[in-house]
PDB file of C-alpha atoms in Angstrom:
ATOM      1  CA  GLY A 784      -0.194  -0.027   0.011  1.00  0.00           C
ATOM      2  CA  ASP A 785       0.792   3.522  -0.419  1.00  0.00           C
ATOM      3  CA  SER A 786       2.906   4.949   2.589  1.00  0.00           C
ATOM      4  CA  VAL A 787       5.082   8.506   3.882  1.00  0.00           C
ATOM      5  CA  THR A 788       8.259   8.408   6.057  1.00  0.00           C
ATOM      6  CA  GLN A 789       9.530  11.774   7.178  1.00  0.00           C
ATOM      7  CA  MET A 790      12.724  12.462   8.995  1.00  0.00           C
ATOM      8  CA  GLU A 791      12.094  12.230  12.830  1.00  0.00           C
ATOM      9  CA  GLY A 792      11.690  15.318  14.528  1.00  0.00           C
ATOM     10  CA  PRO A 793      11.966  17.703  16.772  1.00  0.00           C
ATOM     11  CA  VAL A 794      14.524  20.265  14.308  1.00  0.00           C
ATOM     12  CA  THR A 795      15.680  22.793  16.111  1.00  0.00           C
ATOM     13  CA  LEU A 796      16.990  25.726  14.282  1.00  0.00           C
ATOM     14  CA  SER A 797      17.909  29.446  14.447  1.00  0.00           C
ATOM     15  CA  GLU A 798      16.498  32.105  12.854  1.00  0.00           C
ATOM     16  CA  GLU A 799      17.607  32.587   9.086  1.00  0.00           C
ATOM     17  CA  ALA A 800      18.760  29.046   8.695  1.00  0.00           C
ATOM     18  CA  PHE A 801      18.375  26.862   6.030  1.00  0.00           C
ATOM     19  CA  LEU A 802      15.407  23.743   6.425  1.00  0.00           C
ATOM     20  CA  THR A 803      15.584  20.338   4.910  1.00  0.00           C
ATOM     21  CA  ILE A 804      12.829  18.070   6.094  1.00  0.00           C
ATOM     22  CA  ASN A 805      13.417  15.419   3.985  1.00  0.00           C
ATOM     23  CA  CYS A 806      10.127  13.132   2.743  1.00  0.00           C
ATOM     24  CA  THR A 807      10.376   9.714   0.783  1.00  0.00           C
ATOM     25  CA  TYR A 808       7.110   7.989  -0.175  1.00  0.00           C
ATOM     26  CA  THR A 809       5.775   5.002  -2.038  1.00  0.00           C
ATOM     27  CA  ALA A 810       2.560   4.745  -3.923  1.00  0.00           C
ATOM     28  CA  THR A 811       1.298   1.630  -6.642  1.00  0.00           C
ATOM     29  CA  GLY A 812       0.470   4.619  -8.817  1.00  0.00           C
ATOM     30  CA  TYR A 813       0.962   8.118  -9.447  1.00  0.00           C
ATOM     31  CA  PRO A 814       0.568  10.652  -6.819  1.00  0.00           C
ATOM     32  CA  SER A 815      -0.013  14.260  -5.968  1.00  0.00           C
ATOM     33  CA  LEU A 816       1.991  15.605  -3.782  1.00  0.00           C
ATOM     34  CA  PHE A 817       1.554  17.473  -0.541  1.00  0.00           C
ATOM     35  CA  TRP A 818       3.129  19.449   2.778  1.00  0.00           C
ATOM     36  CA  TYR A 819       0.545  20.157   5.243  1.00  0.00           C
ATOM     37  CA  VAL A 820       1.350  22.378   8.318  1.00  0.00           C
ATOM     38  CA  GLN A 821       0.177  22.566  11.690  1.00  0.00           C
ATOM     39  CA  TYR A 822       0.355  25.960  14.007  1.00  0.00           C
ATOM     40  CA  PRO A 823      -0.140  25.280  17.608  1.00  0.00           C
ATOM     41  CA  GLY A 824      -3.335  25.392  18.289  1.00  0.00           C
ATOM     42  CA  GLU A 825      -4.508  24.932  15.000  1.00  0.00           C
ATOM     43  CA  GLY A 826      -5.477  22.694  11.781  1.00  0.00           C
ATOM     44  CA  LEU A 827      -3.356  21.798   9.254  1.00  0.00           C
ATOM     45  CA  GLN A 828      -3.722  24.289   6.125  1.00  0.00           C
ATOM     46  CA  LEU A 829      -2.302  22.817   2.795  1.00  0.00           C
ATOM     47  CA  LEU A 830       1.281  24.198   2.509  1.00  0.00           C
ATOM     48  CA  LEU A 831       2.155  23.433  -1.215  1.00  0.00           C
ATOM     49  CA  LYS A 832       1.725  20.359  -3.575  1.00  0.00           C
ATOM     50  CA  ALA A 833       2.826  19.586  -6.490  1.00  0.00           C
ATOM     51  CA  THR A 834       0.380  17.293  -8.620  1.00  0.00           C
ATOM     52  CA  LYS A 835       3.418  15.786 -11.386  1.00  0.00           C
ATOM     53  CA  ALA A 836       6.607  14.740 -11.740  1.00  0.00           C
ATOM     54  CA  ASP A 837       9.341  18.158 -11.490  1.00  0.00           C
ATOM     55  CA  ASP A 838       6.655  19.868 -10.804  1.00  0.00           C
ATOM     56  CA  LYS A 839       7.642  22.613  -7.330  1.00  0.00           C
ATOM     57  CA  GLY A 840       5.650  23.716  -5.684  1.00  0.00           C
ATOM     58  CA  SER A 841       5.590  26.937  -3.467  1.00  0.00           C
ATOM     59  CA  ASN A 842       5.049  28.840  -0.394  1.00  0.00           C
ATOM     60  CA  LYS A 843       5.998  31.623   1.845  1.00  0.00           C
ATOM     61  CA  GLY A 844       8.910  30.983   0.520  1.00  0.00           C
ATOM     62  CA  PHE A 845       9.055  26.636   0.546  1.00  0.00           C
ATOM     63  CA  GLU A 846       9.555  25.122  -2.129  1.00  0.00           C
ATOM     64  CA  ALA A 847       9.082  20.770  -2.785  1.00  0.00           C
ATOM     65  CA  THR A 848      10.521  19.173  -6.446  1.00  0.00           C
ATOM     66  CA  TYR A 849       8.723  16.483  -6.666  1.00  0.00           C
ATOM     67  CA  ARG A 850      11.416  13.955  -7.843  1.00  0.00           C
ATOM     68  CA  LYS A 851      10.085  10.693  -9.601  1.00  0.00           C
ATOM     69  CA  GLU A 852      13.112   9.508  -9.801  1.00  0.00           C
ATOM     70  CA  THR A 853      13.905   9.092  -6.092  1.00  0.00           C
ATOM     71  CA  THR A 854      10.222   9.548  -4.434  1.00  0.00           C
ATOM     72  CA  SER A 855      10.874  12.578  -2.854  1.00  0.00           C
ATOM     73  CA  PHE A 856       9.409  15.160  -2.042  1.00  0.00           C
ATOM     74  CA  HIS A 857      11.471  16.974   0.161  1.00  0.00           C
ATOM     75  CA  LEU A 858      10.609  20.259   1.859  1.00  0.00           C
ATOM     76  CA  GLU A 859      13.260  23.804   1.881  1.00  0.00           C
ATOM     77  CA  LYS A 860      13.426  26.872   3.283  1.00  0.00           C
ATOM     78  CA  GLY A 861      15.962  29.302   2.515  1.00  0.00           C
ATOM     79  CA  SER A 862      15.425  31.545   5.794  1.00  0.00           C
ATOM     80  CA  VAL A 863      13.677  30.361   8.605  1.00  0.00           C
ATOM     81  CA  GLN A 864      11.412  32.260  11.123  1.00  0.00           C
ATOM     82  CA  VAL A 865      10.290  31.966  13.956  1.00  0.00           C
ATOM     83  CA  SER A 866       6.879  31.914  13.312  1.00  0.00           C
ATOM     84  CA  ASP A 867       8.163  28.841  10.261  1.00  0.00           C
ATOM     85  CA  SER A 868       8.331  26.891  14.242  1.00  0.00           C
ATOM     86  CA  ALA A 869       4.319  23.874  13.997  1.00  0.00           C
ATOM     87  CA  VAL A 870       3.990  20.694  12.653  1.00  0.00           C
ATOM     88  CA  TYR A 871       4.862  20.090   8.464  1.00  0.00           C
ATOM     89  CA  PHE A 872       3.356  16.367   7.565  1.00  0.00           C
ATOM     90  CA  CYS A 873       4.361  15.037   4.176  1.00  0.00           C
ATOM     91  CA  ALA A 874       1.131  13.184   2.270  1.00  0.00           C
ATOM     92  CA  LEU A 875       0.370  11.636  -0.846  1.00  0.00           C
ATOM     93  CA  SER A 876      -2.822  10.689  -2.810  1.00  0.00           C
ATOM     94  CA  GLU A 877      -3.991   8.861  -5.818  1.00  0.00           C
ATOM     95  CA  GLY A 878      -7.071   8.466  -7.740  1.00  0.00           C
ATOM     96  CA  LEU A 879      -8.776   5.187  -6.103  1.00  0.00           C
ATOM     97  CA  SER A 880     -11.255   2.915  -8.036  1.00  0.00           C
ATOM     98  CA  GLY A 881     -14.738   5.701  -7.596  1.00  0.00           C
ATOM     99  CA  GLY A 882     -13.034   8.246  -8.115  1.00  0.00           C
ATOM    100  CA  SER A 883     -12.054   9.283  -4.629  1.00  0.00           C
ATOM    101  CA  TYR A 884      -8.745   9.737  -3.433  1.00  0.00           C
ATOM    102  CA  ILE A 885      -7.933   9.408   0.524  1.00  0.00           C
ATOM    103  CA  PRO A 886      -4.443  10.792   1.021  1.00  0.00           C
ATOM    104  CA  THR A 887      -2.058   9.167   3.545  1.00  0.00           C
ATOM    105  CA  PHE A 888       0.272  11.335   6.539  1.00  0.00           C
ATOM    106  CA  GLY A 889       3.640  10.831   7.188  1.00  0.00           C
ATOM    107  CA  ARG A 890       4.341  11.278  11.025  1.00  0.00           C
ATOM    108  CA  GLY A 891       4.739  15.063  11.043  1.00  0.00           C
ATOM    109  CA  THR A 892       7.802  16.593  11.667  1.00  0.00           C
ATOM    110  CA  SER A 893       8.216  19.795  14.285  1.00  0.00           C
ATOM    111  CA  LEU A 894      10.390  21.960  13.662  1.00  0.00           C
ATOM    112  CA  ILE A 895      11.490  24.041  16.723  1.00  0.00           C
ATOM    113  CA  VAL A 896      12.820  27.817  15.233  1.00  0.00           C
ATOM    114  CA  HIS A 897      14.809  30.003  17.797  1.00  0.00           C
ATOM    115  CA  PRO A 898      15.727  33.640  17.361  1.00  0.00           C
TER     116      PRO A 898
ATOM    117  CA  GLU B 187     -15.388  32.979   4.716  1.00  0.00           C
ATOM    118  CA  ALA B 188     -15.695  30.519   7.544  1.00  0.00           C
ATOM    119  CA  GLY B 189     -13.001  27.657   7.272  1.00  0.00           C
ATOM    120  CA  VAL B 190     -14.303  24.554   9.180  1.00  0.00           C
ATOM    121  CA  THR B 191     -14.965  24.649  13.122  1.00  0.00           C
ATOM    122  CA  GLN B 192     -15.111  21.174  14.625  1.00  0.00           C
ATOM    123  CA  PHE B 193     -16.396  21.068  18.292  1.00  0.00           C
ATOM    124  CA  PRO B 194     -15.758  21.183  21.335  1.00  0.00           C
ATOM    125  CA  SER B 195     -11.985  22.203  21.121  1.00  0.00           C
ATOM    126  CA  HIS B 196     -11.127  19.158  23.633  1.00  0.00           C
ATOM    127  CA  SER B 197     -13.565  15.911  25.834  1.00  0.00           C
ATOM    128  CA  VAL B 198     -11.869  14.609  28.807  1.00  0.00           C
ATOM    129  CA  ILE B 199     -13.872  11.618  29.080  1.00  0.00           C
ATOM    130  CA  GLU B 200     -13.755   8.015  31.074  1.00  0.00           C
ATOM    131  CA  LYS B 201     -13.826   4.839  29.829  1.00  0.00           C
ATOM    132  CA  GLY B 202     -17.275   3.391  28.889  1.00  0.00           C
ATOM    133  CA  GLN B 203     -18.379   7.441  27.926  1.00  0.00           C
ATOM    134  CA  THR B 204     -20.155   8.307  25.044  1.00  0.00           C
ATOM    135  CA  VAL B 205     -18.380  11.282  23.518  1.00  0.00           C
ATOM    136  CA  THR B 206     -19.581  12.797  20.264  1.00  0.00           C
ATOM    137  CA  LEU B 207     -17.529  15.167  18.028  1.00  0.00           C
ATOM    138  CA  ARG B 208     -19.763  18.047  15.537  1.00  0.00           C
ATOM    139  CA  CYS B 209     -17.825  19.159  12.509  1.00  0.00           C
ATOM    140  CA  ASP B 210     -18.821  22.225  10.612  1.00  0.00           C
ATOM    141  CA  PRO B 211     -17.741  22.061   7.145  1.00  0.00           C
ATOM    142  CA  ILE B 212     -17.113  24.584   4.269  1.00  0.00           C
ATOM    143  CA  SER B 213     -20.451  25.990   3.341  1.00  0.00           C
ATOM    144  CA  GLY B 214     -21.682  24.030  -0.618  1.00  0.00           C
ATOM    145  CA  HIS B 215     -18.407  21.322   0.377  1.00  0.00           C
ATOM    146  CA  ASP B 216     -19.567  18.207  -0.424  1.00  0.00           C
ATOM    147  CA  ASN B 217     -17.066  15.924   0.770  1.00  0.00           C
ATOM    148  CA  LEU B 218     -16.343  15.490   4.008  1.00  0.00           C
ATOM    149  CA  TYR B 219     -13.403  13.566   5.917  1.00  0.00           C
ATOM    150  CA  TRP B 220     -12.768  11.987   9.294  1.00  0.00           C
ATOM    151  CA  TYR B 221      -9.524  11.625  10.629  1.00  0.00           C
ATOM    152  CA  ARG B 222      -7.774  10.745  13.254  1.00  0.00           C
ATOM    153  CA  ARG B 223      -3.997  11.884  14.882  1.00  0.00           C
ATOM    154  CA  VAL B 224      -2.925   9.057  17.847  1.00  0.00           C
ATOM    155  CA  MET B 225      -0.407  10.553  19.394  1.00  0.00           C
ATOM    156  CA  GLY B 226       3.201  11.460  17.537  1.00  0.00           C
ATOM    157  CA  LYS B 227       1.595   8.423  14.659  1.00  0.00           C
ATOM    158  CA  GLU B 228       0.317   9.369  11.798  1.00  0.00           C
ATOM    159  CA  ILE B 229      -2.878  10.904  10.944  1.00  0.00           C
ATOM    160  CA  LYS B 230      -5.176   7.853   9.394  1.00  0.00           C
ATOM    161  CA  PHE B 231      -8.504   8.573   8.025  1.00  0.00           C
ATOM    162  CA  LEU B 232     -11.223   7.129   9.400  1.00  0.00           C
ATOM    163  CA  LEU B 233     -14.446   7.953   7.173  1.00  0.00           C
ATOM    164  CA  HIS B 234     -15.521   9.941   3.619  1.00  0.00           C
ATOM    165  CA  PHE B 235     -19.355  11.443   3.071  1.00  0.00           C
ATOM    166  CA  VAL B 236     -20.650  12.612  -0.406  1.00  0.00           C
ATOM    167  CA  LYS B 237     -22.782  15.041   0.820  1.00  0.00           C
ATOM    168  CA  GLU B 238     -25.105  12.938   2.916  1.00  0.00           C
ATOM    169  CA  SER B 239     -23.415   9.466   1.450  1.00  0.00           C
ATOM    170  CA  LYS B 240     -20.614   7.478   3.444  1.00  0.00           C
ATOM    171  CA  GLN B 241     -19.365   7.352   0.237  1.00  0.00           C
ATOM    172  CA  ASP B 242     -16.039   5.538   2.607  1.00  0.00           C
ATOM    173  CA  GLU B 243     -15.950   4.038   5.894  1.00  0.00           C
ATOM    174  CA  SER B 244     -12.684   1.574   5.572  1.00  0.00           C
ATOM    175  CA  GLY B 245     -11.204   3.503   7.871  1.00  0.00           C
ATOM    176  CA  MET B 246     -13.366   3.557  11.191  1.00  0.00           C
ATOM    177  CA  PRO B 247     -11.762   0.917  13.833  1.00  0.00           C
ATOM    178  CA  ASN B 248     -14.134  -0.592  14.537  1.00  0.00           C
ATOM    179  CA  ASN B 249     -18.368  -0.296  15.188  1.00  0.00           C
ATOM    180  CA  ARG B 250     -18.205   1.621  18.632  1.00  0.00           C
ATOM    181  CA  PHE B 251     -18.022   4.619  16.716  1.00  0.00           C
ATOM    182  CA  LEU B 252     -20.625   6.015  14.324  1.00  0.00           C
ATOM    183  CA  ALA B 253     -20.324   9.131  12.158  1.00  0.00           C
ATOM    184  CA  GLU B 254     -23.436  10.696  10.780  1.00  0.00           C
ATOM    185  CA  ARG B 255     -24.469  13.689   8.263  1.00  0.00           C
ATOM    186  CA  THR B 256     -27.789  14.152   9.048  1.00  0.00           C
ATOM    187  CA  GLY B 257     -28.963  16.269   5.348  1.00  0.00           C
ATOM    188  CA  GLY B 258     -25.081  16.752   3.718  1.00  0.00           C
ATOM    189  CA  THR B 259     -24.119  19.371   5.997  1.00  0.00           C
ATOM    190  CA  TYR B 260     -22.550  19.051   9.205  1.00  0.00           C
ATOM    191  CA  SER B 261     -20.846  15.886  10.423  1.00  0.00           C
ATOM    192  CA  THR B 262     -21.620  14.164  14.053  1.00  0.00           C
ATOM    193  CA  LEU B 263     -18.625  11.299  14.502  1.00  0.00           C
ATOM    194  CA  LYS B 264     -20.036   9.485  18.057  1.00  0.00           C
ATOM    195  CA  VAL B 265     -17.631   6.622  20.650  1.00  0.00           C
ATOM    196  CA  GLN B 266     -19.670   4.720  22.404  1.00  0.00           C
ATOM    197  CA  PRO B 267     -18.146   3.582  25.022  1.00  0.00           C
ATOM    198  CA  ALA B 268     -15.021   5.018  24.435  1.00  0.00           C
ATOM    199  CA  GLU B 269     -11.871   3.440  25.146  1.00  0.00           C
ATOM    200  CA  LEU B 270      -8.959   4.483  25.947  1.00  0.00           C
ATOM    201  CA  GLU B 271      -6.970   3.847  22.768  1.00  0.00           C
ATOM    202  CA  ASP B 272     -10.309   6.022  21.249  1.00  0.00           C
ATOM    203  CA  SER B 273      -7.241   8.919  22.510  1.00  0.00           C
ATOM    204  CA  GLY B 274      -6.014  11.728  20.044  1.00  0.00           C
ATOM    205  CA  VAL B 275      -7.231  14.092  17.498  1.00  0.00           C
ATOM    206  CA  TYR B 276      -9.935  13.501  15.777  1.00  0.00           C
ATOM    207  CA  PHE B 277      -9.240  16.458  12.845  1.00  0.00           C
ATOM    208  CA  CYS B 278     -12.657  16.948  10.515  1.00  0.00           C
ATOM    209  CA  ALA B 279     -11.795  17.878   6.779  1.00  0.00           C
ATOM    210  CA  SER B 280     -13.975  19.324   3.851  1.00  0.00           C
ATOM    211  CA  SER B 281     -13.180  19.542   0.096  1.00  0.00           C
ATOM    212  CA  GLN B 282     -14.804  21.363  -2.841  1.00  0.00           C
ATOM    213  CA  GLY B 283     -13.848  17.410  -5.385  1.00  0.00           C
ATOM    214  CA  ARG B 284     -12.211  14.716  -4.407  1.00  0.00           C
ATOM    215  CA  TRP B 285      -9.966  13.749  -7.561  1.00  0.00           C
ATOM    216  CA  ALA B 286      -5.893  13.510  -6.582  1.00  0.00           C
ATOM    217  CA  GLY B 287      -5.012  16.834  -6.468  1.00  0.00           C
ATOM    218  CA  GLU B 288      -8.411  18.595  -4.322  1.00  0.00           C
ATOM    219  CA  THR B 289      -6.455  20.038  -1.519  1.00  0.00           C
ATOM    220  CA  GLN B 290      -8.760  19.509   1.788  1.00  0.00           C
ATOM    221  CA  TYR B 291      -9.882  22.070   4.367  1.00  0.00           C
ATOM    222  CA  PHE B 292      -9.222  21.033   7.737  1.00  0.00           C
ATOM    223  CA  GLY B 293     -10.929  21.942  11.232  1.00  0.00           C
ATOM    224  CA  PRO B 294      -8.744  22.506  14.164  1.00  0.00           C
ATOM    225  CA  GLY B 295      -9.333  19.695  15.888  1.00  0.00           C
ATOM    226  CA  THR B 296     -10.696  17.780  19.046  1.00  0.00           C
ATOM    227  CA  ARG B 297      -8.312  16.587  20.929  1.00  0.00           C
ATOM    228  CA  LEU B 298      -9.625  13.535  22.729  1.00  0.00           C
ATOM    229  CA  LEU B 299      -7.657  12.316  26.488  1.00  0.00           C
ATOM    230  CA  VAL B 300      -9.864   8.769  27.716  1.00  0.00           C
ATOM    231  CA  LEU B 301      -8.929   7.621  30.970  1.00  0.00           C
TER     232      LEU B 301
END
């Protein structure tokens, strides 16, 4: 079945440091890939997505590129801020019979950014 | 436009009691999903409604869980009787469509603790 593997957290960085959160996946077909973010006390929000190979999703300074050859979708940001402290979830989805999809999530990676 | 709302935000109950969680999706979203995250683990799918019909309930753990969406608007998830392993955060999400690249909009979650 489908699965998503994220790097273990927490990831602790100083403000303005470079961020990488690794995400690899296993899928039976050709999935869409997502990064969701959950800020403290809030629900998950879509951060970015990519629906085909070599697409790059980007938002709020974060980027991730859909790498089919390495089945990866690593999240990067050049300079993190304290306000980026949150839990980040990598997810995939692919069409199932009947046309519905149910996303598969990773375990989440907690990011803590210190001033 | 209001986002997905969930009630209550927190619930602490004793084993054997009943708890009912409520989700109000974004107006006009036919698709409503329930998920659960046990501490530190993946976000797991529970079920999917299209309007008032259950499209997929393959993720429901057992018959102690009952979900309804009367009238195709808000949804409730009842746990009766609650067990210790039911503790976790229950998320609701909604979407307009249901294709692989569709964005799901999540609520803030209900944190359930069963003692």
